[in-house]
C-alpha cells in the first residue's frame, strides 16, 4: 500500500470520521455528526458526501469500519444497535457504485487488527489477534497475513459465556462501573494516586483478562495479541496480574511464545479502515 492513497471511514453512532491515508499517515481528514435517527439512505448519503470531500484521482480504494454484524465478503452491515435504521445495508456496493474504486467494509475490531498489521505493532508477525477493550470487547484475527472472518463473525470473543455473564461484561467498562461503582477512567486515576483498592481492582481485571487470553491462545495460537481501546491505556496497572496468571497456565511453552503488545497507533480506527483494502491492492 506504499505510495497509494486510500480513504478510511470510521462510522460511529455519534460521529463519522474520514481520513485520506498515505503510507499509514492521515494527510487530510473530515468529520460529520451522525444523525442516528435518520433513514438508511440519509446516512449513506452523509458518508458519500464525506468521501466526496476527500476524493481525488489518486484515490485507489475506500475502507469503512462500522459497528454491527458485518459480512465482509459481501460488504453488508447488519443490525447496528446505535443506528436503528441500519438492519441490512449493502454498504460496500453503494460506495463502490458511486466511486468506482475497491471498497471494503468490516467491523471496528477488524479495522483495529488490520491497522496494527499493516502500520503498527503487528508488522513483524504473520498471525495476530487484536483485542479492543473499551465500552465492550472486540476481537479481530489475522492468519498468515490475512484478515480471517470465518463465515463472517470470527473474533466475537465478547459473547463467550464467562462466570455469570460473558467476557464483554467482565473485560469491558461495565466491570468497573457495575461491579465497582466507578468508571474505568476514575479507577485509573485512583490507581495513579496509589489507591490500594483501585490497584486491587486492576489486579482482578488482569486475572479475568488472562482467562480470555488463554482461550484465544489455545484456539488460535497467535504470535502476538495486540491490545487497544480506552482500558488499554491503563495497562501498567494490570500488566503484572495478566502475565502472572498466564504463567499459571498448564501449557507454559505456548504462553511463552505469545507476545502481548499494546497499540500505540494514532487514529487507528480510520487508518485501520483504510488498511482493509490492503489485500486487494498489495
PDB file of C-alpha atoms in Angstrom:
ATOM      1  CA  UNK A   1       0.000   0.000   0.000  1.00  0.00           C
ATOM      2  CA  UNK A   2       3.055   2.246  -0.156  1.00  0.00           C
ATOM      3  CA  UNK A   3       2.545   5.489  -2.105  1.00  0.00           C
ATOM      4  CA  UNK A   4      -1.119   4.601  -2.608  1.00  0.00           C
ATOM      5  CA  UNK A   5      -3.789   6.922  -1.270  1.00  0.00           C
ATOM      6  CA  UNK A   6      -6.807   5.379   0.419  1.00  0.00           C
ATOM      7  CA  UNK A   7      -9.800   6.838   2.216  1.00  0.00           C
ATOM      8  CA  UNK A   8     -10.652   5.343   5.593  1.00  0.00           C
ATOM      9  CA  UNK A   9     -14.050   5.864   7.190  1.00  0.00           C
ATOM     10  CA  UNK A  10     -14.936   5.147  10.826  1.00  0.00           C
ATOM     11  CA  UNK A  11     -18.715   5.048  11.278  1.00  0.00           C
ATOM     12  CA  UNK A  12     -19.860   5.671  14.828  1.00  0.00           C
ATOM     13  CA  UNK A  13     -23.162   6.344  16.491  1.00  0.00           C
ATOM     14  CA  UNK A  14     -22.057   9.913  17.302  1.00  0.00           C
ATOM     15  CA  UNK A  15     -19.637  10.870  14.522  1.00  0.00           C
ATOM     16  CA  UNK A  16     -18.426   9.635  11.161  1.00  0.00           C
ATOM     17  CA  UNK A  17     -14.691  10.250  10.759  1.00  0.00           C
ATOM     18  CA  UNK A  18     -12.944  10.306   7.388  1.00  0.00           C
ATOM     19  CA  UNK A  19      -9.242  10.265   6.591  1.00  0.00           C
ATOM     20  CA  UNK A  20      -7.137  10.354   3.456  1.00  0.00           C
ATOM     21  CA  UNK A  21      -4.287   7.954   4.220  1.00  0.00           C
ATOM     22  CA  UNK A  22      -0.922   7.711   2.524  1.00  0.00           C
ATOM     23  CA  UNK A  23       1.861   5.455   3.864  1.00  0.00           C
ATOM     24  CA  UNK A  24      -0.009   4.942   7.114  1.00  0.00           C
ATOM     25  CA  UNK A  25      -0.473   8.631   7.845  1.00  0.00           C
ATOM     26  CA  UNK A  26      -3.604  10.745   7.634  1.00  0.00           C
ATOM     27  CA  UNK A  27      -2.823  13.614   5.270  1.00  0.00           C
ATOM     28  CA  UNK A  28      -6.331  15.078   5.289  1.00  0.00           C
ATOM     29  CA  UNK A  29      -9.350  14.479   7.490  1.00  0.00           C
ATOM     30  CA  UNK A  30     -13.005  15.322   7.913  1.00  0.00           C
ATOM     31  CA  UNK A  31     -15.736  14.528  10.440  1.00  0.00           C
ATOM     32  CA  UNK A  32     -19.507  14.855  10.400  1.00  0.00           C
ATOM     33  CA  UNK A  33     -22.057  14.260  13.128  1.00  0.00           C
ATOM     34  CA  UNK A  34     -24.070  11.057  12.835  1.00  0.00           C
ATOM     35  CA  UNK A  35     -27.811  11.590  12.945  1.00  0.00           C
ATOM     36  CA  UNK A  36     -28.570   8.100  14.169  1.00  0.00           C
ATOM     37  CA  UNK A  37     -32.323   8.570  13.776  1.00  0.00           C
ATOM     38  CA  UNK A  38     -32.112   9.263  10.034  1.00  0.00           C
ATOM     39  CA  UNK A  39     -33.069   6.787   7.341  1.00  0.00           C
ATOM     40  CA  UNK A  40     -30.641   4.263   5.903  1.00  0.00           C
ATOM     41  CA  UNK A  41     -30.292   6.314   2.699  1.00  0.00           C
ATOM     42  CA  UNK A  42     -29.709   9.604   4.526  1.00  0.00           C
ATOM     43  CA  UNK A  43     -26.797   8.178   6.498  1.00  0.00           C
ATOM     44  CA  UNK A  44     -25.303   6.590   3.377  1.00  0.00           C
ATOM     45  CA  UNK A  45     -25.627   9.979   1.658  1.00  0.00           C
ATOM     46  CA  UNK A  46     -23.728  11.577   4.564  1.00  0.00           C
ATOM     47  CA  UNK A  47     -20.958   9.001   4.138  1.00  0.00           C
ATOM     48  CA  UNK A  48     -20.807   9.627   0.393  1.00  0.00           C
ATOM     49  CA  UNK A  49     -20.635  13.403   0.956  1.00  0.00           C
ATOM     50  CA  UNK A  50     -17.756  12.990   3.399  1.00  0.00           C
ATOM     51  CA  UNK A  51     -15.848  10.792   0.968  1.00  0.00           C
ATOM     52  CA  UNK A  52     -16.500  13.246  -1.874  1.00  0.00           C
ATOM     53  CA  UNK A  53     -14.833  15.995   0.165  1.00  0.00           C
ATOM     54  CA  UNK A  54     -11.576  13.987   0.210  1.00  0.00           C
ATOM     55  CA  UNK A  55     -11.800  12.087  -3.057  1.00  0.00           C
ATOM     56  CA  UNK A  56      -9.466  12.813  -5.976  1.00  0.00           C
ATOM     57  CA  UNK A  57      -7.944  10.972  -8.921  1.00  0.00           C
ATOM     58  CA  UNK A  58      -5.192   9.489  -6.713  1.00  0.00           C
ATOM     59  CA  UNK A  59      -7.587   7.508  -4.511  1.00  0.00           C
ATOM     60  CA  UNK A  60      -7.275   3.771  -5.200  1.00  0.00           C
ATOM     61  CA  UNK A  61      -9.541   2.343  -2.500  1.00  0.00           C
ATOM     62  CA  UNK A  62     -12.002   3.033   0.300  1.00  0.00           C
ATOM     63  CA  UNK A  63     -12.265   1.149   3.597  1.00  0.00           C
ATOM     64  CA  UNK A  64     -15.134   1.540   6.027  1.00  0.00           C
ATOM     65  CA  UNK A  65     -15.359   0.406   9.629  1.00  0.00           C
ATOM     66  CA  UNK A  66     -18.791   0.078  11.173  1.00  0.00           C
ATOM     67  CA  UNK A  67     -20.449  -1.269  14.302  1.00  0.00           C
ATOM     68  CA  UNK A  68     -22.855  -4.164  13.925  1.00  0.00           C
ATOM     69  CA  UNK A  69     -22.532  -7.616  12.417  1.00  0.00           C
ATOM     70  CA  UNK A  70     -20.789  -7.439   9.074  1.00  0.00           C
ATOM     71  CA  UNK A  71     -20.451  -9.804   6.157  1.00  0.00           C
ATOM     72  CA  UNK A  72     -17.079  -8.546   4.971  1.00  0.00           C
ATOM     73  CA  UNK A  73     -17.083 -10.654   1.825  1.00  0.00           C
ATOM     74  CA  UNK A  74     -20.353  -9.145   0.608  1.00  0.00           C
ATOM     75  CA  UNK A  75     -19.915  -5.767   2.279  1.00  0.00           C
ATOM     76  CA  UNK A  76     -23.228  -5.946   4.124  1.00  0.00           C
ATOM     77  CA  UNK A  77     -23.823  -4.367   7.546  1.00  0.00           C
ATOM     78  CA  UNK A  78     -26.487  -5.955   9.768  1.00  0.00           C
ATOM     79  CA  UNK A  79     -28.323  -4.707  12.853  1.00  0.00           C
ATOM     80  CA  UNK A  80     -26.433  -1.641  14.087  1.00  0.00           C
ATOM     81  CA  UNK A  81     -27.858  -1.003  17.554  1.00  0.00           C
ATOM     82  CA  UNK A  82     -26.949   2.697  17.690  1.00  0.00           C
ATOM     83  CA  UNK A  83     -28.194   3.376  14.127  1.00  0.00           C
ATOM     84  CA  UNK A  84     -31.694   1.830  14.235  1.00  0.00           C
ATOM     85  CA  UNK A  85     -32.423   2.182  10.502  1.00  0.00           C
ATOM     86  CA  UNK A  86     -29.427   0.012   9.596  1.00  0.00           C
ATOM     87  CA  UNK A  87     -30.840  -3.516   9.507  1.00  0.00           C
ATOM     88  CA  UNK A  88     -29.283  -4.863   6.292  1.00  0.00           C
ATOM     89  CA  UNK A  89     -27.203  -2.253   4.497  1.00  0.00           C
ATOM     90  CA  UNK A  90     -25.323  -3.138   1.304  1.00  0.00           C
ATOM     91  CA  UNK A  91     -22.730  -0.524   2.130  1.00  0.00           C
ATOM     92  CA  UNK A  92     -19.762  -1.647   0.020  1.00  0.00           C
ATOM     93  CA  UNK A  93     -21.955  -1.875  -3.067  1.00  0.00           C
ATOM     94  CA  UNK A  94     -23.354   1.633  -2.543  1.00  0.00           C
ATOM     95  CA  UNK A  95     -19.907   3.184  -2.104  1.00  0.00           C
ATOM     96  CA  UNK A  96     -18.219   1.223  -4.888  1.00  0.00           C
ATOM     97  CA  UNK A  97     -21.002   2.060  -7.344  1.00  0.00           C
ATOM     98  CA  UNK A  98     -20.515   5.747  -6.601  1.00  0.00           C
ATOM     99  CA  UNK A  99     -16.712   5.986  -6.618  1.00  0.00           C
ATOM    100  CA  UNK A 100     -15.644   3.049  -8.829  1.00  0.00           C
ATOM    101  CA  UNK A 101     -12.710   2.008  -6.619  1.00  0.00           C
ATOM    102  CA  UNK A 102     -12.077  -1.064  -4.473  1.00  0.00           C
ATOM    103  CA  UNK A 103     -14.227  -0.853  -1.335  1.00  0.00           C
ATOM    104  CA  UNK A 104     -14.130  -2.975   1.827  1.00  0.00           C
ATOM    105  CA  UNK A 105     -16.324  -2.925   4.922  1.00  0.00           C
ATOM    106  CA  UNK A 106     -15.639  -4.568   8.278  1.00  0.00           C
ATOM    107  CA  UNK A 107     -16.254  -4.094  11.982  1.00  0.00           C
ATOM    108  CA  UNK A 108     -14.192  -1.801  14.166  1.00  0.00           C
ATOM    109  CA  UNK A 109     -12.169  -4.612  15.770  1.00  0.00           C
ATOM    110  CA  UNK A 110     -11.168  -5.971  12.358  1.00  0.00           C
ATOM    111  CA  UNK A 111     -10.150  -2.460  11.363  1.00  0.00           C
ATOM    112  CA  UNK A 112      -8.054  -2.256  14.513  1.00  0.00           C
ATOM    113  CA  UNK A 113      -6.197  -5.508  13.867  1.00  0.00           C
ATOM    114  CA  UNK A 114      -5.592  -4.662  10.195  1.00  0.00           C
ATOM    115  CA  UNK A 115      -4.311  -1.219  11.111  1.00  0.00           C
ATOM    116  CA  UNK A 116      -1.878  -2.839  13.525  1.00  0.00           C
ATOM    117  CA  UNK A 117      -0.893  -5.499  10.986  1.00  0.00           C
ATOM    118  CA  UNK A 118      -0.091  -3.046   8.201  1.00  0.00           C
ATOM    119  CA  UNK A 119       1.096   0.015  10.111  1.00  0.00           C
ATOM    120  CA  UNK A 120       1.549  -0.838  13.794  1.00  0.00           C
ATOM    121  CA  UNK A 121       2.796  -3.425  16.291  1.00  0.00           C
ATOM    122  CA  UNK A 122       1.704  -6.339  14.081  1.00  0.00           C
ATOM    123  CA  UNK A 123       4.072  -5.615  11.186  1.00  0.00           C
ATOM    124  CA  UNK A 124       6.587  -8.304  12.109  1.00  0.00           C
ATOM    125  CA  UNK A 125       4.043 -11.085  12.776  1.00  0.00           C
ATOM    126  CA  UNK A 126       2.077 -13.316  10.409  1.00  0.00           C
ATOM    127  CA  UNK A 127      -0.504 -14.475  12.957  1.00  0.00           C
ATOM    128  CA  UNK A 128      -2.004 -11.990  15.401  1.00  0.00           C
ATOM    129  CA  UNK A 129      -5.160 -11.306  17.356  1.00  0.00           C
ATOM    130  CA  UNK A 130      -6.312  -7.779  18.109  1.00  0.00           C
ATOM    131  CA  UNK A 131      -8.422  -7.191  21.211  1.00  0.00           C
ATOM    132  CA  UNK A 132     -10.113  -3.855  21.860  1.00  0.00           C
ATOM    133  CA  UNK A 133     -11.028  -3.093  25.470  1.00  0.00           C
ATOM    134  CA  UNK A 134     -13.497  -0.257  25.925  1.00  0.00           C
ATOM    135  CA  UNK A 135     -17.237   0.012  26.421  1.00  0.00           C
ATOM    136  CA  UNK A 136     -17.276  -3.591  25.249  1.00  0.00           C
ATOM    137  CA  UNK A 137     -14.744  -6.077  23.924  1.00  0.00           C
ATOM    138  CA  UNK A 138     -13.884  -6.534  20.258  1.00  0.00           C
ATOM    139  CA  UNK A 139     -11.714  -9.101  18.517  1.00  0.00           C
ATOM    140  CA  UNK A 140     -10.022  -9.335  15.141  1.00  0.00           C
ATOM    141  CA  UNK A 141      -7.925 -12.191  13.746  1.00  0.00           C
ATOM    142  CA  UNK A 142      -5.092 -12.233  11.198  1.00  0.00           C
ATOM    143  CA  UNK A 143      -3.869 -15.638   9.979  1.00  0.00           C
ATOM    144  CA  UNK A 144      -0.945 -15.891   7.539  1.00  0.00           C
ATOM    145  CA  UNK A 145      -1.062 -12.116   6.987  1.00  0.00           C
ATOM    146  CA  UNK A 146      -4.757 -12.192   6.002  1.00  0.00           C
ATOM    147  CA  UNK A 147      -7.793 -10.973   7.920  1.00  0.00           C
ATOM    148  CA  UNK A 148      -9.800 -14.021   8.985  1.00  0.00           C
ATOM    149  CA  UNK A 149     -13.584 -13.632   9.066  1.00  0.00           C
ATOM    150  CA  UNK A 150     -14.776 -17.246   9.071  1.00  0.00           C
ATOM    151  CA  UNK A 151     -18.290 -17.164   7.637  1.00  0.00           C
ATOM    152  CA  UNK A 152     -18.354 -13.524   8.766  1.00  0.00           C
ATOM    153  CA  UNK A 153     -18.366 -13.493  12.603  1.00  0.00           C
ATOM    154  CA  UNK A 154     -14.915 -14.772  13.604  1.00  0.00           C
ATOM    155  CA  UNK A 155     -13.414 -12.906  16.544  1.00  0.00           C
ATOM    156  CA  UNK A 156     -16.605 -12.287  18.525  1.00  0.00           C
ATOM    157  CA  UNK A 157     -14.876 -13.335  21.756  1.00  0.00           C
ATOM    158  CA  UNK A 158     -17.012 -10.962  23.788  1.00  0.00           C
ATOM    159  CA  UNK A 159     -20.143 -13.115  23.718  1.00  0.00           C
ATOM    160  CA  UNK A 160     -18.424 -16.214  25.115  1.00  0.00           C
ATOM    161  CA  UNK A 161     -20.009 -17.101  28.478  1.00  0.00           C
ATOM    162  CA  UNK A 162     -17.886 -16.206  31.492  1.00  0.00           C
ATOM    163  CA  UNK A 163     -18.876 -16.529  35.148  1.00  0.00           C
ATOM    164  CA  UNK A 164     -22.474 -15.275  35.387  1.00  0.00           C
ATOM    165  CA  UNK A 165     -22.232 -13.068  32.277  1.00  0.00           C
ATOM    166  CA  UNK A 166     -19.795 -13.022  29.354  1.00  0.00           C
ATOM    167  CA  UNK A 167     -16.380 -11.572  28.528  1.00  0.00           C
ATOM    168  CA  UNK A 168     -17.964  -8.385  27.173  1.00  0.00           C
ATOM    169  CA  UNK A 169     -19.246  -7.626  30.671  1.00  0.00           C
ATOM    170  CA  UNK A 170     -16.124  -8.611  32.596  1.00  0.00           C
ATOM    171  CA  UNK A 171     -13.461  -7.241  30.225  1.00  0.00           C
ATOM    172  CA  UNK A 172     -15.302  -4.066  29.204  1.00  0.00           C
ATOM    173  CA  UNK A 173     -16.215  -0.905  31.064  1.00  0.00           C
ATOM    174  CA  UNK A 174     -19.184  -2.490  32.842  1.00  0.00           C
ATOM    175  CA  UNK A 175     -16.763  -4.457  35.025  1.00  0.00           C
ATOM    176  CA  UNK A 176     -15.623  -1.178  36.564  1.00  0.00           C
ATOM    177  CA  UNK A 177     -18.929   0.681  36.530  1.00  0.00           C
ATOM    178  CA  UNK A 178     -21.416  -2.003  37.537  1.00  0.00           C
ATOM    179  CA  UNK A 179     -19.296  -4.104  39.898  1.00  0.00           C
ATOM    180  CA  UNK A 180     -17.088  -1.428  41.442  1.00  0.00           C
ATOM    181  CA  UNK A 181     -19.212   1.711  41.045  1.00  0.00           C
ATOM    182  CA  UNK A 182     -16.733   3.884  39.141  1.00  0.00           C
ATOM    183  CA  UNK A 183     -15.758   4.317  35.515  1.00  0.00           C
ATOM    184  CA  UNK A 184     -12.536   2.765  34.288  1.00  0.00           C
ATOM    185  CA  UNK A 185     -11.037   6.249  33.988  1.00  0.00           C
ATOM    186  CA  UNK A 186     -11.957   7.123  37.576  1.00  0.00           C
ATOM    187  CA  UNK A 187     -10.416   3.911  38.881  1.00  0.00           C
ATOM    188  CA  UNK A 188      -7.296   4.517  36.771  1.00  0.00           C
ATOM    189  CA  UNK A 189      -6.949   7.980  38.292  1.00  0.00           C
ATOM    190  CA  UNK A 190      -7.250   6.494  41.773  1.00  0.00           C
ATOM    191  CA  UNK A 191      -4.674   3.823  40.900  1.00  0.00           C
ATOM    192  CA  UNK A 192      -2.329   6.502  39.586  1.00  0.00           C
ATOM    193  CA  UNK A 193      -2.543   8.144  43.007  1.00  0.00           C
ATOM    194  CA  UNK A 194      -1.659   4.863  44.708  1.00  0.00           C
ATOM    195  CA  UNK A 195      -5.137   3.945  45.937  1.00  0.00           C
ATOM    196  CA  UNK A 196      -4.864   0.348  47.190  1.00  0.00           C
ATOM    197  CA  UNK A 197      -8.456  -0.593  46.378  1.00  0.00           C
ATOM    198  CA  UNK A 198      -8.129   0.711  42.820  1.00  0.00           C
ATOM    199  CA  UNK A 199      -4.903  -1.219  42.322  1.00  0.00           C
ATOM    200  CA  UNK A 200      -6.627  -4.388  43.569  1.00  0.00           C
ATOM    201  CA  UNK A 201      -9.460  -3.832  41.078  1.00  0.00           C
ATOM    202  CA  UNK A 202      -6.958  -3.716  38.228  1.00  0.00           C
ATOM    203  CA  UNK A 203      -5.248  -6.812  39.634  1.00  0.00           C
ATOM    204  CA  UNK A 204      -8.599  -8.618  39.455  1.00  0.00           C
ATOM    205  CA  UNK A 205      -9.156  -7.271  35.945  1.00  0.00           C
ATOM    206  CA  UNK A 206      -5.803  -8.681  34.812  1.00  0.00           C
ATOM    207  CA  UNK A 207      -6.756 -12.108  36.163  1.00  0.00           C
ATOM    208  CA  UNK A 208     -10.042 -12.013  34.243  1.00  0.00           C
ATOM    209  CA  UNK A 209      -8.380 -10.849  31.034  1.00  0.00           C
ATOM    210  CA  UNK A 210      -5.878 -13.698  31.321  1.00  0.00           C
ATOM    211  CA  UNK A 211      -8.781 -16.162  31.137  1.00  0.00           C
ATOM    212  CA  UNK A 212      -9.892 -14.619  27.845  1.00  0.00           C
ATOM    213  CA  UNK A 213      -6.334 -14.677  26.507  1.00  0.00           C
ATOM    214  CA  UNK A 214      -5.839 -18.325  27.495  1.00  0.00           C
ATOM    215  CA  UNK A 215      -8.862 -19.226  25.376  1.00  0.00           C
ATOM    216  CA  UNK A 216      -7.595 -17.174  22.433  1.00  0.00           C
ATOM    217  CA  UNK A 217      -4.134 -18.721  22.685  1.00  0.00           C
ATOM    218  CA  UNK A 218      -5.475 -22.275  22.920  1.00  0.00           C
ATOM    219  CA  UNK A 219      -7.734 -21.894  19.892  1.00  0.00           C
ATOM    220  CA  UNK A 220      -5.610 -19.696  17.613  1.00  0.00           C
ATOM    221  CA  UNK A 221      -2.032 -19.873  18.955  1.00  0.00           C
ATOM    222  CA  UNK A 222      -1.129 -16.387  17.670  1.00  0.00           C
ATOM    223  CA  UNK A 223       2.374 -14.981  17.717  1.00  0.00           C
ATOM    224  CA  UNK A 224       1.038 -11.865  19.407  1.00  0.00           C
ATOM    225  CA  UNK A 225      -2.082 -10.425  20.989  1.00  0.00           C
ATOM    226  CA  UNK A 226      -2.302  -6.675  20.439  1.00  0.00           C
ATOM    227  CA  UNK A 227      -4.421  -4.693  22.883  1.00  0.00           C
ATOM    228  CA  UNK A 228      -6.153  -1.403  22.113  1.00  0.00           C
ATOM    229  CA  UNK A 229      -9.060   0.679  23.372  1.00  0.00           C
ATOM    230  CA  UNK A 230      -9.531   3.027  26.307  1.00  0.00           C
ATOM    231  CA  UNK A 231      -8.866   0.411  29.005  1.00  0.00           C
ATOM    232  CA  UNK A 232      -5.543  -0.500  27.372  1.00  0.00           C
ATOM    233  CA  UNK A 233      -4.275   2.938  28.417  1.00  0.00           C
ATOM    234  CA  UNK A 234      -4.248   1.581  31.976  1.00  0.00           C
ATOM    235  CA  UNK A 235      -2.182  -1.473  31.016  1.00  0.00           C
ATOM    236  CA  UNK A 236       0.575  -0.718  33.521  1.00  0.00           C
ATOM    237  CA  UNK A 237      -1.908  -1.345  36.337  1.00  0.00           C
ATOM    238  CA  UNK A 238      -2.926  -4.837  35.196  1.00  0.00           C
ATOM    239  CA  UNK A 239       0.132  -5.991  33.213  1.00  0.00           C
ATOM    240  CA  UNK A 240       1.725  -7.933  36.075  1.00  0.00           C
ATOM    241  CA  UNK A 241      -1.508  -9.651  37.085  1.00  0.00           C
ATOM    242  CA  UNK A 242      -2.260 -10.574  33.471  1.00  0.00           C
ATOM    243  CA  UNK A 243       1.183 -12.050  32.843  1.00  0.00           C
ATOM    244  CA  UNK A 244       1.424 -13.790  36.225  1.00  0.00           C
ATOM    245  CA  UNK A 245      -1.877 -15.556  35.632  1.00  0.00           C
ATOM    246  CA  UNK A 246      -0.927 -16.517  32.098  1.00  0.00           C
ATOM    247  CA  UNK A 247       2.161 -18.189  33.540  1.00  0.00           C
ATOM    248  CA  UNK A 248      -0.084 -20.405  35.698  1.00  0.00           C
ATOM    249  CA  UNK A 249      -1.452 -21.922  32.508  1.00  0.00           C
ATOM    250  CA  UNK A 250      -0.589 -25.604  32.084  1.00  0.00           C
ATOM    251  CA  UNK A 251       0.781 -25.129  28.546  1.00  0.00           C
ATOM    252  CA  UNK A 252       3.525 -22.707  29.552  1.00  0.00           C
ATOM    253  CA  UNK A 253       5.547 -23.190  26.374  1.00  0.00           C
ATOM    254  CA  UNK A 254       2.606 -21.960  24.289  1.00  0.00           C
ATOM    255  CA  UNK A 255       2.137 -18.913  26.514  1.00  0.00           C
ATOM    256  CA  UNK A 256       5.828 -18.061  26.407  1.00  0.00           C
ATOM    257  CA  UNK A 257       5.711 -17.845  22.620  1.00  0.00           C
ATOM    258  CA  UNK A 258       2.812 -15.388  22.579  1.00  0.00           C
ATOM    259  CA  UNK A 259       3.767 -11.729  22.876  1.00  0.00           C
ATOM    260  CA  UNK A 260       1.432  -9.185  24.459  1.00  0.00           C
ATOM    261  CA  UNK A 261       1.689  -5.853  22.653  1.00  0.00           C
ATOM    262  CA  UNK A 262      -0.027  -2.527  23.370  1.00  0.00           C
ATOM    263  CA  UNK A 263      -1.184  -0.420  20.456  1.00  0.00           C
ATOM    264  CA  UNK A 264       0.444   2.974  20.040  1.00  0.00           C
ATOM    265  CA  UNK A 265      -1.086   3.721  16.647  1.00  0.00           C
ATOM    266  CA  UNK A 266      -2.813   7.098  16.427  1.00  0.00           C
ATOM    267  CA  UNK A 267      -6.227   7.293  14.723  1.00  0.00           C
ATOM    268  CA  UNK A 268      -6.288   3.515  14.482  1.00  0.00           C
ATOM    269  CA  UNK A 269      -9.998   3.336  13.584  1.00  0.00           C
ATOM    270  CA  UNK A 270      -9.624   5.413  10.425  1.00  0.00           C
ATOM    271  CA  UNK A 271      -6.199   4.044   9.483  1.00  0.00           C
ATOM    272  CA  UNK A 272      -7.408   0.503  10.127  1.00  0.00           C
ATOM    273  CA  UNK A 273     -10.427   1.040   7.888  1.00  0.00           C
ATOM    274  CA  UNK A 274      -8.072   2.078   5.101  1.00  0.00           C
ATOM    275  CA  UNK A 275      -5.916  -0.988   5.783  1.00  0.00           C
ATOM    276  CA  UNK A 276      -8.887  -3.228   4.925  1.00  0.00           C
ATOM    277  CA  UNK A 277      -8.215  -2.776   1.221  1.00  0.00           C
ATOM    278  CA  UNK A 278      -4.564  -3.818   1.544  1.00  0.00           C
ATOM    279  CA  UNK A 279      -5.159  -7.392   0.340  1.00  0.00           C
ATOM    280  CA  UNK A 280      -6.674  -6.166  -2.922  1.00  0.00           C
ATOM    281  CA  UNK A 281      -4.014  -3.543  -3.582  1.00  0.00           C
ATOM    282  CA  UNK A 282      -0.857  -5.303  -2.370  1.00  0.00           C
TER     283      UNK A 282
END
